[in-house]
Short mmCIF file of C-alpha atoms in Angstrom, two decimals:
data_model
loop_
_atom_site.label_atom_id
_atom_site.label_comp_id
_atom_site.label_asym_id
_atom_site.label_seq_id
_atom_site.Cartn_x
_atom_site.Cartn_y
_atom_site.Cartn_z
CA MET A 8 9.26 -2.15 -5.76
CA SER A 9 10.24 -0.70 -2.42
CA THR A 10 8.71 3.22 -2.27
CA ASP A 11 9.31 5.70 0.32
CA LYS A 12 6.20 4.07 2.60
CA VAL A 13 6.97 4.22 6.51
CA ILE A 14 4.84 1.63 8.31
CA LEU A 15 5.33 1.10 12.15
CA LEU A 16 4.84 -2.42 13.76
CA ASP A 17 3.01 -1.65 16.77
CA PHE A 18 1.29 -3.13 20.08
CA TRP A 19 -1.10 -0.18 21.49
CA VAL A 20 0.13 -0.20 24.76
CA SER A 21 4.01 -0.85 23.96
CA PRO A 22 5.59 2.48 25.64
CA PHE A 23 8.72 1.71 23.22
CA SER A 24 6.32 1.76 20.36
CA LEU A 25 5.16 5.13 21.54
CA ARG A 26 8.53 6.63 20.72
CA PRO A 27 8.79 6.06 16.85
CA LYS A 28 5.42 7.70 16.75
CA ILE A 29 6.00 11.13 18.75
CA ALA A 30 9.24 11.37 16.52
CA LEU A 31 7.39 10.51 13.45
CA ALA A 32 4.63 13.23 14.11
CA GLU A 33 7.11 15.48 15.23
CA LYS A 34 8.72 15.44 11.79
CA SER A 35 5.28 15.65 10.58
CA VAL A 36 6.00 12.16 8.82
CA GLU A 37 3.21 10.07 7.80
CA PHE A 38 2.94 6.58 8.53
CA GLU A 39 1.17 3.67 8.38
CA ILE A 40 0.32 1.75 12.01
CA LYS A 41 0.18 -2.10 11.46
CA GLU A 42 -1.20 -3.36 15.07
CA GLU A 43 -0.02 -6.61 16.63
CA ALA A 44 -3.76 -7.64 17.08
CA ASP A 45 -2.25 -10.46 20.02
CA LEU A 46 1.83 -9.63 20.82
CA LEU A 47 1.49 -11.92 23.69
CA GLY A 48 -0.48 -14.84 22.40
CA ASN A 49 0.20 -14.85 18.26
CA LYS A 50 2.70 -12.68 16.62
CA SER A 51 2.24 -11.77 13.25
CA ASP A 52 4.16 -13.02 10.13
CA LEU A 53 5.36 -9.56 9.52
CA LEU A 54 6.39 -8.77 12.85
CA LEU A 55 8.47 -12.39 13.13
CA GLN A 56 9.89 -12.24 9.54
CA SER A 57 10.76 -8.02 10.35
CA ASN A 58 12.37 -8.53 13.53
CA PRO A 59 13.72 -12.67 13.39
CA ILE A 60 15.73 -12.09 16.53
CA TYR A 61 13.76 -10.57 18.97
CA GLY A 62 9.96 -10.63 17.65
CA LYS A 63 9.30 -7.38 19.18
CA VAL A 64 7.37 -4.04 18.78
CA PRO A 65 7.98 -1.49 17.60
CA VAL A 66 9.70 -2.39 13.85
CA LEU A 67 9.95 1.23 11.29
CA ILE A 68 9.56 -0.47 7.72
CA HIS A 69 11.09 1.94 5.35
CA LYS A 70 11.50 1.64 1.48
CA GLY A 71 10.72 -2.13 2.47
CA LYS A 72 13.82 -2.46 4.76
CA PRO A 73 13.14 -3.11 8.54
CA ILE A 74 14.54 -1.47 11.25
CA CYS A 75 14.26 -2.76 15.04
CA GLU A 76 15.01 -1.32 18.73
CA SER A 77 12.93 1.62 19.82
CA THR A 78 16.00 4.25 20.40
CA ILE A 79 18.04 3.22 17.19
CA ILE A 80 14.32 3.81 15.32
CA VAL A 81 14.43 7.31 16.51
CA SER A 82 17.98 8.02 15.65
CA TYR A 83 17.30 6.62 12.21
CA ILE A 84 14.27 8.87 12.16
CA ASP A 85 16.17 11.58 13.26
CA GLU A 86 18.98 11.61 10.45
CA THR A 87 16.51 10.44 7.96
CA TRP A 88 14.50 13.34 7.95
CA PRO A 89 16.66 16.29 9.86
CA THR A 90 14.47 19.17 10.36
CA PRO A 91 13.00 19.68 13.08
CA ALA A 92 16.92 18.20 14.87
CA LEU A 93 15.39 15.98 17.55
CA LEU A 94 19.39 15.38 18.86
CA PRO A 95 22.15 18.96 19.65
CA PRO A 96 23.82 19.55 16.59
CA CYS A 97 27.40 19.19 18.32
CA ALA A 98 29.00 16.07 18.51
CA TYR A 99 28.94 16.56 23.05
CA GLY A 100 25.44 17.67 23.29
CA LYS A 101 24.92 14.22 21.38
CA SER A 102 27.08 12.47 23.04
CA THR A 103 25.31 13.36 26.47
CA ALA A 104 21.89 12.57 24.61
CA ARG A 105 22.77 9.31 24.20
CA PHE A 106 24.96 8.65 27.53
CA TRP A 107 21.48 9.11 29.56
CA ALA A 108 18.87 7.80 26.63
CA ASP A 109 21.17 4.02 27.47
CA TYR A 110 20.94 4.97 31.05
CA ILE A 111 17.15 5.39 30.69
CA ASP A 112 17.13 2.15 28.62
CA LYS A 113 19.28 0.24 30.82
CA LYS A 114 17.11 1.21 33.96
CA LEU A 115 13.94 2.64 33.97
CA PHE A 116 11.42 0.62 32.75
CA ASP A 117 12.69 -2.42 34.40
CA ALA A 118 12.99 -0.61 37.86
CA GLY A 119 9.23 0.78 37.46
CA SER A 120 8.13 -2.91 36.79
CA LYS A 121 9.97 -4.34 39.50
CA ILE A 122 6.90 -2.07 41.37
CA TRP A 123 3.68 -3.73 39.64
CA MET A 124 5.92 -7.81 39.73
CA ALA A 125 6.34 -7.22 43.59
CA LYS A 126 4.84 -9.45 45.61
CA GLY A 127 4.34 -8.24 49.40
CA GLU A 128 4.77 -4.70 50.87
CA GLU A 129 8.67 -4.98 51.54
CA ALA A 130 9.68 -5.88 47.88
CA ILE A 131 7.06 -3.17 46.40
CA LYS A 132 8.94 -0.93 49.30
CA VAL A 133 12.40 -2.20 47.83
CA ALA A 134 11.34 -1.47 44.37
CA LYS A 135 9.82 1.50 44.58
CA LYS A 136 12.54 3.16 46.37
CA GLU A 137 14.84 2.26 43.52
CA PHE A 138 12.75 3.80 41.10
CA ILE A 139 12.12 6.76 42.55
CA GLU A 140 16.35 7.10 42.91
CA ILE A 141 16.12 6.64 39.52
CA LEU A 142 13.69 9.43 38.83
CA LYS A 143 15.96 11.89 40.94
CA VAL A 144 18.89 11.25 38.82
CA LEU A 145 16.73 12.35 35.78
CA GLU A 146 15.38 15.31 37.70
CA GLY A 147 19.36 16.47 37.91
CA VAL A 148 19.61 15.77 34.42
CA LEU A 149 16.55 17.85 34.01
CA GLY A 150 18.24 20.67 36.33
CA GLU A 151 15.98 24.12 35.65
CA LYS A 152 15.44 23.29 32.22
CA ASP A 153 11.94 22.86 29.88
CA TYR A 154 12.56 19.59 28.72
CA CYS A 155 15.83 16.87 29.02
CA SER A 156 16.77 18.07 25.55
CA GLY A 157 17.02 21.51 26.39
CA GLU A 158 14.92 24.46 25.32
CA SER A 159 13.27 22.43 22.92
CA PHE A 160 11.88 19.30 22.77
CA GLY A 161 13.92 16.70 21.50
CA PHE A 162 15.11 13.23 21.58
CA LEU A 163 15.95 12.58 25.45
CA ASP A 164 12.41 13.64 25.87
CA ILE A 165 11.43 11.30 23.24
CA ILE A 166 12.98 8.43 24.80
CA THR A 167 11.72 9.02 28.45
CA ILE A 168 8.54 10.37 28.05
CA SER A 169 7.49 7.56 26.41
CA LEU A 170 8.48 5.64 29.37
CA ALA A 171 6.32 7.48 31.56
CA SER A 172 3.07 6.31 29.85
CA TRP A 173 3.44 3.64 32.29
CA PHE A 174 3.94 5.55 35.30
CA TYR A 175 0.66 5.67 36.95
CA ALA A 176 0.05 1.80 36.41
CA PHE A 177 3.23 2.01 38.62
CA GLU A 178 2.33 4.73 41.04
CA GLN A 179 -1.13 2.67 41.86
CA TYR A 180 1.00 -0.46 42.28
CA GLY A 181 3.46 1.11 44.53
CA ASP A 182 0.82 3.40 46.15
CA PHE A 183 2.60 6.48 46.15
CA LYS A 184 2.75 9.95 43.41
CA ILE A 185 5.56 11.32 41.47
CA GLU A 186 4.44 14.36 41.82
CA ASP A 187 5.24 14.22 45.51
CA GLU A 188 8.41 12.66 45.05
CA CYS A 189 9.48 14.29 42.17
CA PRO A 190 7.51 17.45 41.73
CA LYS A 191 9.99 18.86 38.76
CA PHE A 192 10.08 15.52 37.24
CA SER A 193 6.32 15.49 37.46
CA ALA A 194 5.92 18.87 35.93
CA TRP A 195 8.52 17.79 33.11
CA MET A 196 5.89 14.97 32.51
CA LYS A 197 2.54 17.14 32.52
CA ARG A 198 4.32 19.48 29.98
CA CYS A 199 5.37 16.56 27.68
CA PHE A 200 1.84 14.76 28.14
CA GLN A 201 0.15 18.15 26.34
CA ARG A 202 2.82 18.36 23.40
CA GLU A 203 0.45 17.38 20.17
CA SER A 204 2.91 14.69 18.94
CA VAL A 205 2.84 12.96 22.48
CA ALA A 206 -1.36 13.48 23.16
CA LYS A 207 -2.09 12.07 20.45
CA PHE A 208 -0.80 8.63 20.52
CA VAL A 209 -0.27 8.24 24.25
CA PRO A 210 -2.67 5.50 25.69
CA GLU A 211 -4.85 6.19 28.52
CA PRO A 212 -3.29 5.53 31.61
CA THR A 213 -6.18 3.68 33.09
CA LYS A 214 -6.17 1.41 30.00
CA VAL A 215 -2.28 0.82 30.79
CA TYR A 216 -3.46 0.19 34.31
CA GLU A 217 -5.49 -2.33 33.35
CA PHE A 218 -3.42 -3.98 31.26
CA VAL A 219 -0.97 -4.14 34.21
CA GLY A 220 -3.54 -6.00 35.88
CA MET A 221 -3.96 -8.41 33.24
CA LEU A 222 -0.41 -9.08 33.28
CA ARG A 223 -0.12 -9.59 37.08
CA LYS A 224 -2.95 -12.21 36.71
CA MET A 225 -0.88 -13.80 34.16
CA TYR A 226 1.73 -14.11 35.76
CA GLY A 227 -0.08 -14.94 39.07
CA ILE A 228 1.08 -11.87 40.85
CA GLU A 229 -2.39 -11.83 41.77
CA MET D 3 42.43 21.76 19.86
CA ALA D 4 45.46 19.87 20.52
CA GLU D 5 44.94 16.46 20.40
CA THR D 6 47.30 15.60 23.66
CA ASP D 7 44.13 16.97 25.12
CA VAL D 8 42.55 13.65 24.75
CA LYS D 9 43.16 10.99 27.16
CA ILE D 10 41.00 7.70 27.97
CA LEU D 11 40.87 6.54 31.45
CA GLY D 12 40.89 2.59 31.22
CA THR D 13 42.65 -0.60 31.75
CA ARG D 14 44.14 -2.85 29.25
CA SER D 15 42.26 -5.80 29.64
CA SER D 16 39.36 -3.94 29.05
CA PRO D 17 37.47 -4.81 25.35
CA PHE D 18 35.13 -1.82 26.40
CA VAL D 19 37.89 0.34 26.55
CA MET D 20 39.92 -1.15 23.72
CA ARG D 21 37.00 0.20 21.28
CA SER D 22 37.73 3.67 21.78
CA GLN D 23 41.68 3.00 21.79
CA ILE D 24 41.02 1.52 18.05
CA ALA D 25 38.28 4.43 17.22
CA LEU D 26 41.02 6.82 18.16
CA LYS D 27 43.52 5.17 15.63
CA ILE D 28 40.95 4.76 13.15
CA LYS D 29 41.37 8.66 13.14
CA SER D 30 45.48 9.13 13.64
CA VAL D 31 44.16 11.44 16.97
CA ASP D 32 47.07 10.88 19.52
CA TYR D 33 45.74 10.30 22.87
CA GLU D 34 47.00 9.74 26.50
CA PHE D 35 46.35 6.28 28.32
CA LEU D 36 45.75 6.88 32.02
CA GLU D 37 45.79 3.05 33.73
CA GLU D 38 42.87 2.79 35.79
CA ASN D 39 42.99 0.29 38.97
CA LEU D 40 39.27 -0.73 39.16
CA VAL D 41 39.92 -2.32 42.60
CA LYS D 42 40.43 0.70 43.77
CA LYS D 43 39.17 3.01 41.48
CA SER D 44 40.89 6.73 41.65
CA ILE D 45 38.98 10.16 42.26
CA LEU D 46 39.23 11.00 38.38
CA LEU D 47 36.99 8.12 37.54
CA LEU D 48 34.85 8.23 40.35
CA GLN D 49 34.80 11.92 39.28
CA SER D 50 34.19 11.57 35.68
CA ASN D 51 31.82 8.71 35.38
CA PRO D 52 29.73 9.10 39.03
CA VAL D 53 26.70 7.57 37.12
CA HIS D 54 28.20 4.60 36.36
CA LYS D 55 31.61 4.56 37.73
CA LYS D 56 33.16 2.43 34.60
CA VAL D 57 36.36 2.62 32.12
CA PRO D 58 36.19 3.58 29.57
CA VAL D 59 35.96 7.43 29.85
CA LEU D 60 37.02 9.81 27.25
CA ILE D 61 38.39 12.85 28.67
CA HIS D 62 38.57 15.36 25.23
CA GLY D 63 39.55 18.93 26.91
CA ASP D 64 36.68 19.87 29.77
CA LYS D 65 34.34 17.28 28.40
CA LEU D 66 33.74 13.86 29.52
CA ILE D 67 32.16 10.84 27.45
CA CYS D 68 30.91 7.82 29.03
CA GLU D 69 29.78 4.48 27.70
CA SER D 70 32.01 2.92 24.90
CA LEU D 71 29.19 2.64 22.12
CA VAL D 72 28.47 6.36 22.65
CA ILE D 73 32.01 6.99 22.93
CA ILE D 74 32.92 5.37 19.46
CA GLN D 75 30.03 7.52 17.90
CA TYR D 76 31.42 10.85 19.74
CA ILE D 77 35.29 10.55 18.18
CA ASP D 78 33.03 9.57 15.01
CA GLU D 79 31.23 12.67 14.78
CA THR D 80 34.12 15.24 16.52
CA TRP D 81 37.53 13.64 13.76
CA SER D 82 34.66 13.66 10.98
CA SER D 83 37.47 13.94 8.19
CA GLY D 84 39.18 10.62 9.40
CA PRO D 85 37.86 7.36 7.93
CA SER D 86 34.02 6.70 8.93
CA ILE D 87 33.36 4.37 11.33
CA LEU D 88 29.75 4.53 11.16
CA PRO D 89 28.27 4.01 7.71
CA SER D 90 27.50 6.65 5.35
CA ASP D 91 23.85 4.73 4.48
CA LEU D 92 21.15 5.87 7.25
CA TYR D 93 19.60 2.43 7.04
CA ASP D 94 23.27 0.38 7.13
CA ARG D 95 24.13 2.60 9.82
CA ALA D 96 20.82 1.44 11.59
CA VAL D 97 21.98 -2.03 10.94
CA ALA D 98 25.41 -1.50 12.76
CA ARG D 99 23.69 -0.31 16.11
CA PHE D 100 21.34 -3.03 16.07
CA TRP D 101 24.26 -5.33 16.30
CA ALA D 102 26.29 -3.31 18.72
CA ASN D 103 22.90 -3.60 20.69
CA TYR D 104 22.88 -7.21 20.45
CA ILE D 105 26.61 -7.85 21.21
CA ASP D 106 26.42 -5.73 24.41
CA GLN D 107 22.80 -6.10 25.44
CA THR D 108 22.80 -10.51 24.42
CA TRP D 109 25.66 -12.16 23.26
CA PHE D 110 28.28 -10.17 25.91
CA PRO D 111 26.42 -11.51 28.82
CA SER D 112 26.84 -14.96 27.55
CA LEU D 113 30.90 -14.62 26.81
CA PHE D 114 30.57 -12.99 30.55
CA ALA D 115 28.54 -16.38 32.15
CA LEU D 116 31.13 -18.44 30.47
CA LEU D 117 33.99 -16.91 31.73
CA PHE D 118 33.29 -16.53 35.45
CA THR D 119 30.03 -18.85 36.25
CA LYS D 120 30.30 -21.86 38.04
CA GLY D 121 28.19 -24.75 37.48
CA GLU D 122 27.71 -27.31 34.28
CA GLU D 123 23.81 -25.50 33.76
CA ALA D 124 25.05 -22.11 33.80
CA LYS D 125 28.10 -22.83 31.39
CA GLY D 126 25.62 -24.94 29.39
CA LYS D 127 23.29 -22.24 28.33
CA ALA D 128 26.07 -19.44 28.52
CA ILE D 129 27.64 -21.37 25.24
CA LYS D 130 24.26 -22.16 23.67
CA GLN D 131 23.76 -18.24 23.38
CA LEU D 132 27.12 -17.66 22.61
CA LEU D 133 27.85 -19.95 19.83
CA ALA D 134 23.62 -19.01 18.65
CA GLY D 135 25.09 -15.70 18.51
CA MET D 136 28.39 -16.53 16.67
CA GLU D 137 25.84 -17.80 13.83
CA LEU D 138 24.18 -14.83 13.46
CA PHE D 139 27.46 -12.51 13.11
CA GLU D 140 28.49 -15.20 10.05
CA ASP D 141 25.13 -14.20 8.17
CA ALA D 142 25.56 -10.38 9.42
CA PHE D 143 28.83 -10.51 8.59
CA LYS D 144 28.18 -11.74 4.65
CA LYS D 145 25.10 -9.06 4.65
CA CYS D 146 27.20 -6.05 6.13
CA SER D 147 30.54 -6.98 4.05
CA LYS D 148 29.09 -7.32 0.93
CA GLY D 149 32.37 -9.06 0.17
CA LYS D 150 34.94 -7.35 1.43
CA ALA D 151 37.00 -7.98 4.55
CA PHE D 152 35.55 -6.22 6.85
CA PHE D 153 31.38 -5.45 8.61
CA GLY D 154 32.28 -2.06 7.90
CA GLY D 155 33.26 -2.84 3.98
CA ASP D 156 37.32 -1.86 2.76
CA SER D 157 38.08 -0.94 6.40
CA ILE D 158 37.26 -1.37 9.67
CA GLY D 159 33.72 0.03 11.05
CA TYR D 160 31.42 0.57 13.99
CA ILE D 161 30.82 -3.61 14.32
CA ASP D 162 33.95 -4.75 13.66
CA ILE D 163 35.23 -2.67 16.80
CA THR D 164 31.96 -3.79 19.14
CA LEU D 165 32.63 -7.29 18.42
CA GLY D 166 36.56 -7.51 17.55
CA CYS D 167 37.29 -6.24 20.78
CA PHE D 168 35.95 -9.35 22.17
CA LEU D 169 38.30 -11.67 20.37
CA ALA D 170 40.98 -12.06 22.91
CA TRP D 171 38.47 -12.77 25.54
CA ILE D 172 37.02 -15.63 23.14
CA ARG D 173 39.82 -17.03 22.80
CA VAL D 174 40.25 -17.26 26.78
CA SER D 175 37.21 -19.09 26.83
CA GLU D 176 37.73 -21.56 24.07
CA LYS D 177 41.22 -22.21 25.98
CA PHE D 178 39.17 -22.55 29.19
CA ASN D 179 36.43 -24.23 28.10
CA GLY D 180 38.08 -26.85 25.44
CA LEU D 181 35.88 -25.49 22.55
CA ALA D 182 35.48 -23.77 19.32
CA ILE D 183 33.58 -20.55 18.92
CA LEU D 184 35.06 -19.12 16.15
CA ASP D 185 34.85 -22.53 14.47
CA THR D 186 36.33 -22.80 11.00
CA GLU D 187 33.62 -25.13 9.54
CA LYS D 188 30.57 -23.52 11.27
CA THR D 189 32.33 -19.64 10.95
CA PRO D 190 34.62 -19.93 7.90
CA TYR D 191 33.70 -16.01 7.27
CA LEU D 192 34.44 -14.68 10.87
CA VAL D 193 37.59 -16.98 11.36
CA SER D 194 38.85 -14.99 7.85
CA TRP D 195 37.11 -11.71 9.79
CA ALA D 196 39.23 -12.27 12.96
CA GLU D 197 42.51 -12.60 11.60
CA LYS D 198 42.58 -9.50 9.44
CA PHE D 199 40.69 -7.58 12.68
CA CYS D 200 43.78 -8.64 14.81
CA ALA D 201 45.98 -7.67 11.94
CA ASP D 202 44.99 -4.55 11.34
CA SER D 203 47.38 -1.65 12.44
CA THR D 204 44.66 -0.06 14.68
CA VAL D 205 44.32 -3.16 16.61
CA LYS D 206 47.37 -5.12 17.07
CA GLU D 207 49.08 -2.64 19.64
CA VAL D 208 46.22 -2.36 21.79
CA MET D 209 44.58 -6.01 21.32
CA PRO D 210 46.19 -7.91 24.27
CA GLU D 211 48.18 -11.15 23.93
CA VAL D 212 45.75 -13.90 24.76
CA ASP D 213 47.94 -15.81 27.66
CA LYS D 214 48.41 -12.71 29.59
CA LEU D 215 44.68 -11.91 29.70
CA ALA D 216 43.89 -15.52 30.64
CA GLU D 217 46.18 -15.27 33.69
CA PHE D 218 44.69 -11.79 34.46
CA ALA D 219 41.21 -13.44 33.57
CA ILE D 220 41.83 -16.26 36.40
CA LYS D 221 42.99 -13.51 38.71
CA LEU D 222 39.81 -11.74 38.08
CA GLU D 223 37.35 -14.84 39.27
CA ALA D 224 39.62 -15.34 42.31
CA HIS D 225 39.63 -11.83 43.26
CA MET D 226 35.32 -11.71 42.15
CA ASN D 227 34.98 -15.09 44.45
CA ALA D 228 36.22 -13.20 47.05
CA SER D 229 34.43 -10.36 47.09
CA ALA D 230 31.29 -12.36 46.58
CA SER D 231 31.62 -14.17 49.77
CA ASN D 232 32.87 -11.23 51.66
#
């Protein structure tokens, strides 16, 4: 018999898994984390059954049913537990948030990953330039607001700040500081990292950096 | 707000543009179709979608909405008294969004590769992924339709629109490559669904004719090759 239990299939360093954690915390919904012990080498049966198409985390299991894809999970969380609302009330506000979430999902993490995957100074320079250009676009979205979502922390902030958990690693491998390149975006990051729902779950930047180092060795980059 | 305040910026061959049209027709919303030239993009397009410079763009009064899946959801939420496009059950809605995402991120690139990539190996890989996707959709149809005509049930819904808009292009690919992507033996439910989808009043007028689309595909490929070698 399915209960109302909320389970999250997770991997500690996954920036995508961070999204539902923050969203559930914002909604004060209790949930159980089931950590994948060895996501890269040996996925659990539960994960493979719950997400047979991609075999990826996060997966939210609610009332025994799995929901996959982090942005879709956050939308599900927002609709299932409507308060406090993460998306604006009007259709146009929602469409703007969804548009930028789609932009971020298509571009941001891949661009950042190109930095640590790059071999040689020239490749790193090109990757860094592309990444910073995207951050500048997002700075434009932020404008003078405290949050991407407006006056209060919401959907778009959750989608973005989760990926920002890897930005320290990108900065280290790219030898740059976001603070110097995009100060408003950097200030927004600090504001979000201080938020309780984020601070509770965001992994330590140095540990993420070590993990990326391990990935580089695995891929033969260093 | 007057319904003629609604415009779609697009092209008749784009499956993504078709999605917006079908969604508006489901809601019985009149709209003006502004034909765009993608070789020489209009200032309206470049201003309306500065980030991606792509069609479709939905213009609703002074509001601009981009990205076809975002547009469908906007239409569904704005004209909420019309038939629903997204499922009302929140879990079913998450499933619908999952399939739409899979269609666009994983499956469509293989259709595009089959149509426009050269080389046996690349085409072979594209066909394999495409057909694997069709099997997944057959299975998803059985689960989502719950015995009814469409993924959305009795009437066309989110997954129907997201996948159905590619049907003419699927027929073109079948024609060019001599293969069955919709197969009466392997994907009988999808074959039946495709017929019903194309015959629907919200789809009939906006689905391009396969022969005309095939001609367009040849011209498009020539243009892409010319651009690539410049």
